[in-house]
Coordinates of C-alpha atoms and ligand atoms in Angstrom, one line a residue:
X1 CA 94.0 -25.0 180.2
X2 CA 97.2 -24.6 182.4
X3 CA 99.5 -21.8 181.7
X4 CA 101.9 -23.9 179.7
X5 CA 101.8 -25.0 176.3
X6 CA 103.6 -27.5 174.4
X7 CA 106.7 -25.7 173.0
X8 CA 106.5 -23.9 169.9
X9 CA 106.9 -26.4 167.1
X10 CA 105.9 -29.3 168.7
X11 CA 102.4 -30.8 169.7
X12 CA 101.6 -33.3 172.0
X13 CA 99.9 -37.0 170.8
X14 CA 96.9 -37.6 172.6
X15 CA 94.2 -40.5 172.4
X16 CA 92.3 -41.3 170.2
X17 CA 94.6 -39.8 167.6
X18 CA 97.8 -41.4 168.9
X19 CA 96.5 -44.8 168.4
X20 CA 97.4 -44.0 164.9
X21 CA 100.8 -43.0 165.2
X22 CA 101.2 -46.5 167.5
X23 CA 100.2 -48.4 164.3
X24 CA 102.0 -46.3 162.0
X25 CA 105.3 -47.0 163.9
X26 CA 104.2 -50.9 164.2
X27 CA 103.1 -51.3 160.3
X28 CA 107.0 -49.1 159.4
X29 CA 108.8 -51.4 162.4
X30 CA 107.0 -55.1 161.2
X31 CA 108.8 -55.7 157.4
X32 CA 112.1 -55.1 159.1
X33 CA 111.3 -57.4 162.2
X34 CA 110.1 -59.9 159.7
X35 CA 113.2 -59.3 157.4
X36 CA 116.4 -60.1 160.0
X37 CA 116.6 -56.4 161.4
X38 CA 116.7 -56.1 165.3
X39 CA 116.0 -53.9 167.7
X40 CA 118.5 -50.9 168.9
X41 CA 118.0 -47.9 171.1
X42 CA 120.6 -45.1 171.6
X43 CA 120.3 -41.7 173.8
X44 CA 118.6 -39.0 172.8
X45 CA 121.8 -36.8 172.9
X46 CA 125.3 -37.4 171.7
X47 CA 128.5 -35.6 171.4
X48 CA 127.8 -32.4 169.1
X49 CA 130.8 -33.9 167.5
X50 CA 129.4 -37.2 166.3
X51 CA 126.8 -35.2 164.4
X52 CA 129.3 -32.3 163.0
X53 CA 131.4 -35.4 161.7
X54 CA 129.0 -37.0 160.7
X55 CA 126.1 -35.3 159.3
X56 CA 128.7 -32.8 157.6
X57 CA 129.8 -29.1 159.1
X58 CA 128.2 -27.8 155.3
X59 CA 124.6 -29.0 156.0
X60 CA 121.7 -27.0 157.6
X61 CA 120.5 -29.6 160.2
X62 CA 124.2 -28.9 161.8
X63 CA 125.4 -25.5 160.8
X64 CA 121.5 -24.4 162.0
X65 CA 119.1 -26.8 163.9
X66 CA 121.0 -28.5 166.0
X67 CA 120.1 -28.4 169.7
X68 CA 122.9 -28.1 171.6
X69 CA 124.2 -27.5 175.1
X70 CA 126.6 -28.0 177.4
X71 CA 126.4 -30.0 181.0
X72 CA 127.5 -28.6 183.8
X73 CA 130.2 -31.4 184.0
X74 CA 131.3 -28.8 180.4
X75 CA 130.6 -31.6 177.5
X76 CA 128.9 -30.5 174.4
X77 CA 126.3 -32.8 173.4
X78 CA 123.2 -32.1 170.7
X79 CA 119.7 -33.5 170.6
X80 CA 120.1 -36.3 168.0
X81 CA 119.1 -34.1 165.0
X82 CA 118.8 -37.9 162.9
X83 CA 119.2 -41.2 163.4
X84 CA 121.9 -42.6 161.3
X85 CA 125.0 -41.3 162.8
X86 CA 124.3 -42.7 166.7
X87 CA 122.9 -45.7 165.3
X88 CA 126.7 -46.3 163.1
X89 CA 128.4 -45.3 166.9
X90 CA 126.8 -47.5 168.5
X91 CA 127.5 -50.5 166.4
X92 CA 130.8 -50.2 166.2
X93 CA 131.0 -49.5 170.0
X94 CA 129.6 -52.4 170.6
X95 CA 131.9 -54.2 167.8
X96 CA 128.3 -55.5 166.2
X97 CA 130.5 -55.6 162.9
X98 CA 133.2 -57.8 164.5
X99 CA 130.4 -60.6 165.7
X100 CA 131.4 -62.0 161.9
X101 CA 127.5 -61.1 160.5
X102 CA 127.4 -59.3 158.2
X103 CA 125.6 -56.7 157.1
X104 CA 124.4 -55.7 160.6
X105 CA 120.8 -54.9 160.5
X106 CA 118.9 -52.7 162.8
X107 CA 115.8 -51.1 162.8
X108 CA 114.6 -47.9 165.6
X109 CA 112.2 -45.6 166.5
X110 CA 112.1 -42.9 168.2
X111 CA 112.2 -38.5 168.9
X112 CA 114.5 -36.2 167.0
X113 CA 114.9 -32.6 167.5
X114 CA 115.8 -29.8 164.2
X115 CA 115.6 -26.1 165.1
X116 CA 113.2 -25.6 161.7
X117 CA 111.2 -22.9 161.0
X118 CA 107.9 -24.8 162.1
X119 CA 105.0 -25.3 159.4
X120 CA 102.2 -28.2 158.0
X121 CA 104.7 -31.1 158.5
X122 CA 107.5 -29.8 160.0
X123 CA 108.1 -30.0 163.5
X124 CA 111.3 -29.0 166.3
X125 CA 110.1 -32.5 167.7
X126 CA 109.6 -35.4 165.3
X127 CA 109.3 -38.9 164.8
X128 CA 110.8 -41.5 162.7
X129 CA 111.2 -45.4 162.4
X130 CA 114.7 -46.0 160.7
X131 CA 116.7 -49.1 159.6
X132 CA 120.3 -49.2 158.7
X133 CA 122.2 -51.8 157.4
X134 CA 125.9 -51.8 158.4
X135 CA 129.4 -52.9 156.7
X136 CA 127.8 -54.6 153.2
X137 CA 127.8 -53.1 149.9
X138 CA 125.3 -55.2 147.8
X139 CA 122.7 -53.5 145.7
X140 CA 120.1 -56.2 146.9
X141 CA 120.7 -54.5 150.5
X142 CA 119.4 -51.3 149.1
X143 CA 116.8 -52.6 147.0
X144 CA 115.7 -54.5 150.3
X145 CA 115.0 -51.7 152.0
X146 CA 113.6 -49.8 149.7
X147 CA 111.4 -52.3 149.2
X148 CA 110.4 -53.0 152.9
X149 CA 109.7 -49.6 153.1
X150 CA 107.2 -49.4 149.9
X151 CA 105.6 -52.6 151.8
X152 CA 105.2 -51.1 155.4
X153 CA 103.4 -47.6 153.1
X154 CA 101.3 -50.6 151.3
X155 CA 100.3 -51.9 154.2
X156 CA 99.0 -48.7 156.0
X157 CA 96.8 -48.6 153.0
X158 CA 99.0 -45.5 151.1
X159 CA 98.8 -45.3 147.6
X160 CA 99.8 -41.5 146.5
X161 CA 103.2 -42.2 147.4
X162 CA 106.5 -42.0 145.0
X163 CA 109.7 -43.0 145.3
X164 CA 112.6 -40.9 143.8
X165 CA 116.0 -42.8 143.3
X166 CA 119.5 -41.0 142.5
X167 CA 123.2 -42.1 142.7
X168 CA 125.6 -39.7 143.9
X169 CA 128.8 -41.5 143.3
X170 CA 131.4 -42.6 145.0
X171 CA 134.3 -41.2 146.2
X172 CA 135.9 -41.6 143.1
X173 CA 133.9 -39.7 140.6
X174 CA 132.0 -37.8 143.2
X175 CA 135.3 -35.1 143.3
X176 CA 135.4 -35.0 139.8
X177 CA 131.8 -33.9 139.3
X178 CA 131.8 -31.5 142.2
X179 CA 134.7 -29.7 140.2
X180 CA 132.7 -29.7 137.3
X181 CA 129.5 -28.5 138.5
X182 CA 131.7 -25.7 140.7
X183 CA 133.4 -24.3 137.5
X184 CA 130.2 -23.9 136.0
X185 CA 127.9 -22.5 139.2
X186 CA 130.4 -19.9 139.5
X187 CA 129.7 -18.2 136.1
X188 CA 126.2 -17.9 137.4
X189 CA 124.7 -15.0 139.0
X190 CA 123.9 -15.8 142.1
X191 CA 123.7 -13.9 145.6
X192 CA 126.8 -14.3 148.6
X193 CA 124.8 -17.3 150.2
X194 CA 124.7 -19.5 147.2
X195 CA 128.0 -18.4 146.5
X196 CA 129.3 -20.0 149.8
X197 CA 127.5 -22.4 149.1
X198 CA 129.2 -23.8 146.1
X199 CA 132.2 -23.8 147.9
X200 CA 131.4 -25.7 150.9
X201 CA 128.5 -27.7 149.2
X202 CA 128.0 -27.4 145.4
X203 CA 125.1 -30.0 144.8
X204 CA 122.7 -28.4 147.2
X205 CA 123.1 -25.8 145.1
X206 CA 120.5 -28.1 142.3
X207 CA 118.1 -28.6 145.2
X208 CA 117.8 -25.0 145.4
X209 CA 113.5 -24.3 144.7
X210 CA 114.2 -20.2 143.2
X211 CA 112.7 -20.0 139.8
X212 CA 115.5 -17.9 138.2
X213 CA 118.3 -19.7 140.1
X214 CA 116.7 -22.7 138.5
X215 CA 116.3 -21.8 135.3
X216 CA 120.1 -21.3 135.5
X217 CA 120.8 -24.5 136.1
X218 CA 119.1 -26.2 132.6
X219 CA 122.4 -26.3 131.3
X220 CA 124.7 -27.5 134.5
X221 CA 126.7 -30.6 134.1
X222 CA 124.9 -33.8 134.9
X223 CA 125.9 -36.3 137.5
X224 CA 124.9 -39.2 136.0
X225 CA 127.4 -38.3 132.9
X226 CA 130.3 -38.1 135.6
X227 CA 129.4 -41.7 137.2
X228 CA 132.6 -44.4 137.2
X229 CA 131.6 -47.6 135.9
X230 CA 131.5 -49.3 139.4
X231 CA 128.9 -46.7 140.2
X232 CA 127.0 -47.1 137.1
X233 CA 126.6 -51.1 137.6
X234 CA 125.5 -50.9 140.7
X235 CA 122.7 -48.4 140.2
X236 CA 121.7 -50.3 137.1
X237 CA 121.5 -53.2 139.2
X238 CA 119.5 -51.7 142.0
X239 CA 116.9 -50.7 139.6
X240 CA 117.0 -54.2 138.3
X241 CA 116.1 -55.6 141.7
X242 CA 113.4 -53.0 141.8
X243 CA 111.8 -53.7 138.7
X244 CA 112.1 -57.3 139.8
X245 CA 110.1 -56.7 142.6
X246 CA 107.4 -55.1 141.1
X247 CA 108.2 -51.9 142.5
X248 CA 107.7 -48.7 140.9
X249 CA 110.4 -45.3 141.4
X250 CA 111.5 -42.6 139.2
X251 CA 114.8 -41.4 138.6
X252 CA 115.7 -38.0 140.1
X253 CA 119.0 -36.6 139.6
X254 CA 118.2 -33.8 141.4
X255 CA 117.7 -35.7 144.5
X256 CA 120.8 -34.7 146.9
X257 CA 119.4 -35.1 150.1
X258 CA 120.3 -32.8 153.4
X259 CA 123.2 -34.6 154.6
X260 CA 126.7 -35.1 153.6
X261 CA 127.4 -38.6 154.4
X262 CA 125.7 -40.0 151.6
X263 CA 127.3 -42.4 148.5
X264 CA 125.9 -44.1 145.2
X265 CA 122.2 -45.2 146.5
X266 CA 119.9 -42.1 147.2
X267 CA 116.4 -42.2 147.6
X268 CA 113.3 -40.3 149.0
X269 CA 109.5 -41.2 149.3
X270 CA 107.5 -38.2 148.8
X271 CA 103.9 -37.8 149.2
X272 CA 101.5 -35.5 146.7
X273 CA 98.9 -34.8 149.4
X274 CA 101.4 -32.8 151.8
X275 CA 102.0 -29.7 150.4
X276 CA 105.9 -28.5 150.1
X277 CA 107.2 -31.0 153.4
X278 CA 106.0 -33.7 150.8
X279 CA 109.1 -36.1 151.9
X280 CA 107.4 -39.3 154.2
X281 CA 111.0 -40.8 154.0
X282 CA 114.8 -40.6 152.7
X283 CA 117.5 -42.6 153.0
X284 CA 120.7 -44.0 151.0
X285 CA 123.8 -45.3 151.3
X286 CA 126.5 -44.3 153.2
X287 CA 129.8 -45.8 152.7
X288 CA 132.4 -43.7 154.2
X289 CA 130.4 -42.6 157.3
X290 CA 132.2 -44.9 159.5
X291 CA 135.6 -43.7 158.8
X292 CA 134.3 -39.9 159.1
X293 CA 133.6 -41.4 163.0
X294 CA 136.9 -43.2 163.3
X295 CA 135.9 -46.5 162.5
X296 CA 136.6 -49.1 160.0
X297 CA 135.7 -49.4 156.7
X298 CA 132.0 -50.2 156.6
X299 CA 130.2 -49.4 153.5
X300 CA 126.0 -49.0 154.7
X301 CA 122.4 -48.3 153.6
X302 CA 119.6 -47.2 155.5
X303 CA 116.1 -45.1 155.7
X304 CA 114.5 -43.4 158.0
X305 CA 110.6 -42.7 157.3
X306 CA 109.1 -40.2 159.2
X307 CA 105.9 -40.9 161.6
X308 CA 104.1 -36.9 161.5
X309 CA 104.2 -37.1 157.9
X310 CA 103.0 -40.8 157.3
X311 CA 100.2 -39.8 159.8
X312 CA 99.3 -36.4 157.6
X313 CA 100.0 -38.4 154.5
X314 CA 97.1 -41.4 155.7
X315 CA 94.8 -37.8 156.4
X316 CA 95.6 -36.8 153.6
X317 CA 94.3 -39.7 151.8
X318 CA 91.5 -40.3 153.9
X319 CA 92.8 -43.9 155.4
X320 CA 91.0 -44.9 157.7
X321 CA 93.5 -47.4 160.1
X322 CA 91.5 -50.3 161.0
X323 CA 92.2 -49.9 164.4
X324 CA 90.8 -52.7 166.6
X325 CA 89.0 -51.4 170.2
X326 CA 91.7 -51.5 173.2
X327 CA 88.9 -52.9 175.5
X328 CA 86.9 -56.0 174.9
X329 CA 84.8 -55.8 178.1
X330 CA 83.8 -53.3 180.3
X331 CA 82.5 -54.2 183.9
X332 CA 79.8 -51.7 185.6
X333 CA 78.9 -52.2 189.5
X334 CA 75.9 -50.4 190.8
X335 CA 77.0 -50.3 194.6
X336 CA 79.4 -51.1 197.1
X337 CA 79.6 -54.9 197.0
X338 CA 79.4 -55.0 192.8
X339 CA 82.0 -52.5 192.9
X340 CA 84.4 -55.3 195.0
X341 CA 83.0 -58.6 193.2
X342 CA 83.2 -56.6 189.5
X343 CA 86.8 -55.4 190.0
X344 CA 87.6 -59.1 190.5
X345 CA 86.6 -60.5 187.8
X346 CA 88.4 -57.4 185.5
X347 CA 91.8 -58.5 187.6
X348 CA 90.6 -61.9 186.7
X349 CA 89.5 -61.4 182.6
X350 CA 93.0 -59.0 182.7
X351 CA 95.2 -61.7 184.1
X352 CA 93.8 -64.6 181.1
X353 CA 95.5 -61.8 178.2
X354 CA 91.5 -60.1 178.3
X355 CA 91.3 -56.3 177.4
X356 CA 88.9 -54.8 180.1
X357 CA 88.5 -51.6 181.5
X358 CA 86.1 -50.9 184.8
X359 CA 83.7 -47.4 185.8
X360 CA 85.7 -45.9 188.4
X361 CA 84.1 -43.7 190.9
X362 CA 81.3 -44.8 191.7
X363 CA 79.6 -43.4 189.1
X364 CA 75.4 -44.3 187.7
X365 CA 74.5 -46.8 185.4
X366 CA 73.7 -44.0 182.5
X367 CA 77.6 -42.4 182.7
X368 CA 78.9 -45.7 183.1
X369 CA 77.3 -47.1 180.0
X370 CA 77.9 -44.0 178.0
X371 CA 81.6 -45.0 179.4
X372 CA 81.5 -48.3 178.1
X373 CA 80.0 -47.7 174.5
X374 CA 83.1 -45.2 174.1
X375 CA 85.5 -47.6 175.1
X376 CA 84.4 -49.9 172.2
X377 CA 84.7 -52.7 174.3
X378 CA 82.2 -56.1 172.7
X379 CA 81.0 -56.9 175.9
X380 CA 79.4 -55.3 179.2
X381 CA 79.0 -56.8 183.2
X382 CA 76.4 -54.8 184.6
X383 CA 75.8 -56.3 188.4
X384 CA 73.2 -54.9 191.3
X385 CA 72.9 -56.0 194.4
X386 CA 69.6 -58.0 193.3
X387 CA 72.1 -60.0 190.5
X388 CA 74.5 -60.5 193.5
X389 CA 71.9 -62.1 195.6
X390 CA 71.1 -64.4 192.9
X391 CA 74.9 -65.2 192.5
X392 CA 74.8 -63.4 188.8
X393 CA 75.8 -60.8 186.9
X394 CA 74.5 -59.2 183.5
X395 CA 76.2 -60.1 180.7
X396 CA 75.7 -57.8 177.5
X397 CA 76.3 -58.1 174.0
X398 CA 76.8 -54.4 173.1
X399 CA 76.6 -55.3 169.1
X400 CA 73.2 -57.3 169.3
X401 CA 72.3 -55.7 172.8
X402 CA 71.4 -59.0 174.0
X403 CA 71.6 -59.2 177.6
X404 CA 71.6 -62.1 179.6
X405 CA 72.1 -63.2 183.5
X406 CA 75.2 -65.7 183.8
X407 CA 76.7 -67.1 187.4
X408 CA 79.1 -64.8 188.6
X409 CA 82.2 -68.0 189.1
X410 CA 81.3 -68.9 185.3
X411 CA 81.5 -64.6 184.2
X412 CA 85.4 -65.3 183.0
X413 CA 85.2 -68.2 181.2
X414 CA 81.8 -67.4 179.5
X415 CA 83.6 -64.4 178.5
X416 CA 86.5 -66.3 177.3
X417 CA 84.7 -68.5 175.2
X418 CA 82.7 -65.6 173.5
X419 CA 86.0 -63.6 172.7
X420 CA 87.5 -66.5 171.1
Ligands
HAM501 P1 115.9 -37.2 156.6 O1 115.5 -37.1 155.2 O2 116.6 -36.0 157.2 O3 116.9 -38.4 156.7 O4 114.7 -37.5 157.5 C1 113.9 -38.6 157.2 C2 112.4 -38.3 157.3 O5 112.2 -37.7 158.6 C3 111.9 -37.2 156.4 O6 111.6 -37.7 155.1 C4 110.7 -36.7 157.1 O7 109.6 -37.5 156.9 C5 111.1 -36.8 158.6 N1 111.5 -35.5 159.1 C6 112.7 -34.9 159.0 N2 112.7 -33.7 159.5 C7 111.4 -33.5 160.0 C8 110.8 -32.4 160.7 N3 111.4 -31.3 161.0 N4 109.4 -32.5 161.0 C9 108.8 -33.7 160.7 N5 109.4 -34.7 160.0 C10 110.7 -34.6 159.7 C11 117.5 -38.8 157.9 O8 117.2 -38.4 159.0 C12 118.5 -39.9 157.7 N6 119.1 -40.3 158.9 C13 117.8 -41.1 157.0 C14 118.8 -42.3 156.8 C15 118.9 -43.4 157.5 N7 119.7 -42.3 155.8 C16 120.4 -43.4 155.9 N8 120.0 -44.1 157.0

């Protein structure tokens, strides 16, 4: 071990076990790819601003665990604490909305950084794959992603997944409620936190997980009693579309979510085998987001699921990813000359799309077969000088264990032919 270590709340992904989080990302990333959403990458820092804006000043993931820092040229940026936020800023910088298609739809993948208190599931370096779809308010947008995302869990195999579905109004009735609920949360006894809390941010006052501050709450006014009709309909029809599709949810009105930006559409995917960071995935829609940035009216829905958590959640269900083996065949010289033919014909097998790895440093035929078993790969080239004399090299089958001795100018395509 060196004398460093991965900083405290993160961990580092190393084979074989990062294979998994490859195809995680890959089995989140293909429904959207096969669904009209493209590809978009944005820095890993932004303007601190973009995130107080956005995100909202009352929430923890700005008010607490953002990274921040200033350059030496004296901006103040942040470690992208999300996704959402960057993703909106850099569609409209790049006047994606104006292109006269919409919604916009992209999908990304990538790091993001919250100062947490680090625990099972909750890291100060983490993963996600996200999707947002920008400047189209249609319940069928949300229900297609929600549904893409319960098809990219299916596909990974996931089964003790649920999804939890609120609507948290627009910004007509939203105001109205928030009075409501504020009035009665300040009859309550509650300490000075939760007191500020009500007046910078009264529903994540409900998500609070204290017994007695809970049992407080039986009697708080209900959201879904303060809905406008607009709001109503379009939930109604969002769980329409859902049922259509076969796809189960519940409905949670306690489900607020961590950041402000949210309207109507609100939805998380938790996971019963993870303990209290139970959350694989959240997401909603976000209709005045790109006004609280300076942009035009764009009403948007996205997700982001996160990639730790689906990996914990397939451990935690014991799913075994059928991962096919990197290396198909795995070439072995015994001496000088093999070593120069051999590591031709892997350039060769690698250059016609062929996986195939090669035992470096000259090392003996019992550590470089042990080498090639672990590398999975279906097929072994063992050559001597004896097979090089003869103008061969050993082919093995590593699944039968066949062996046999083909010309060494026929090695490639024989190999070809037997991979398929
Ligand atoms: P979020 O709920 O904050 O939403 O994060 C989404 C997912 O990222 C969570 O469900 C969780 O799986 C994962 N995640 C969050 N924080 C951590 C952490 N500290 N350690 C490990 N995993 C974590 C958003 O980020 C929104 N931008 C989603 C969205 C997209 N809404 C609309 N569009």
């Amino acid at each position: 071990m060196s004398t460093f270590q991965a900083p405290k709340g993160t961990y580092d992904l190393t084979p074989p076990r990062s294979a998994t989080f490859l195809a995680v990302r890959e089995a989140i990333s293909a429904p959207l790819r096969d669904s009209g959403y493209g590809y978009i990458e944005t820095p890993g820092f932004e303007n601190v601003e973009l995130f107080a804006r956005g995100v909202g000043e009352s929430t923890d993931i700005v008010t607490k665990e953002m990274y921040t820092l200033t350059t030496k040229g004296g901006d103040q940026l942040a470690l992208r604490p999300e996704g959402t936020a960057s993703v909106l800023r850099a569609a409209l910088e790049a006047n994606l909305h104006k292109a006269g298609n919409l919604p916009v739809k992209l999908w990304y993948s990538g790091s993001y950084y919250r100062y947490e208190r680090p625990q099972a599931g909750r890291y100060r370096h983490f993963s996600q794959v996200g999707a947002e779809a920008i400047g189209t308010e249609d319940p069928a947008l949300d229900a297609e992603l929600i549904i893409l995302a319960d098809q990219a869990y299916r596909s990974l195999g996931l089964r003790r997944f649920r999804i939890l579905l609120n609507s948290l109004g627009d910004k007509e009735c939203r105001p109205v409620y928030r009075e409501a609920l504020q009035t009665f949360l300040r009859d309550l006894d509650l300490d000075e936190e939760t007191r500020r809390r009500i007046e910078i941010n009264p529903l994540r006052v409900l998500d609070d997980k204290r017994a007695d501050v809970q049992k407080q709450l039986t009697d708080a006014p209900k959201l879904r009693d303060y809905l406008c009709d607009a709001c109503k309909a379009y939930h109604e029809e969002v769980r329409a579309l859902l049922t259509a599709a076969g796809v189960a949810f519940e409905d949670d009105e306690k489900l607020v979510r961590g950041l402000d930006y949210y309207t109507r559409t609100t939805f998380e995917f938790v996971h019963d085998g993870l303990g209290s960071q139970s959350a694989v995935g959240g997401g909603g829609r976000y209709d005045g987001l790109s006004e609280m940035i300076g942009g035009p009216e764009l009403p948007s829905v996205g997700w982001a699921l996160g990639v730790d958590r689906t990996v914990l959640a397939l451990e935690a269900e014991s799913v075994e990813l059928d991962l096919p083996a990197t290396t198909s065949v795995y070439a072995v010289p015994l001496g000088e000359e093999a070593r120069r033919v051999l590591f031709g014909v892997v350039t060769e097998l690698r250059l016609a799309g062929i996986a195939a790895d090669f035992a470096f440093g000259g090392r003996g035929l019992k550590g470089a077969m042990k080498s090639a078993n672990r590398s999975g790969a279906r097929y072994t080239l063992v050559a001597g000088e004896r097979d090089l004399a003869e103008g061969v090299v050993q082919l093995k089958d590593m699944e039968s264990g066949e062996q046999s001795a083909v010309p060494l100018a026929e090695a490639a395509a024989e190999l070809a032919k037997r991979l398929g």
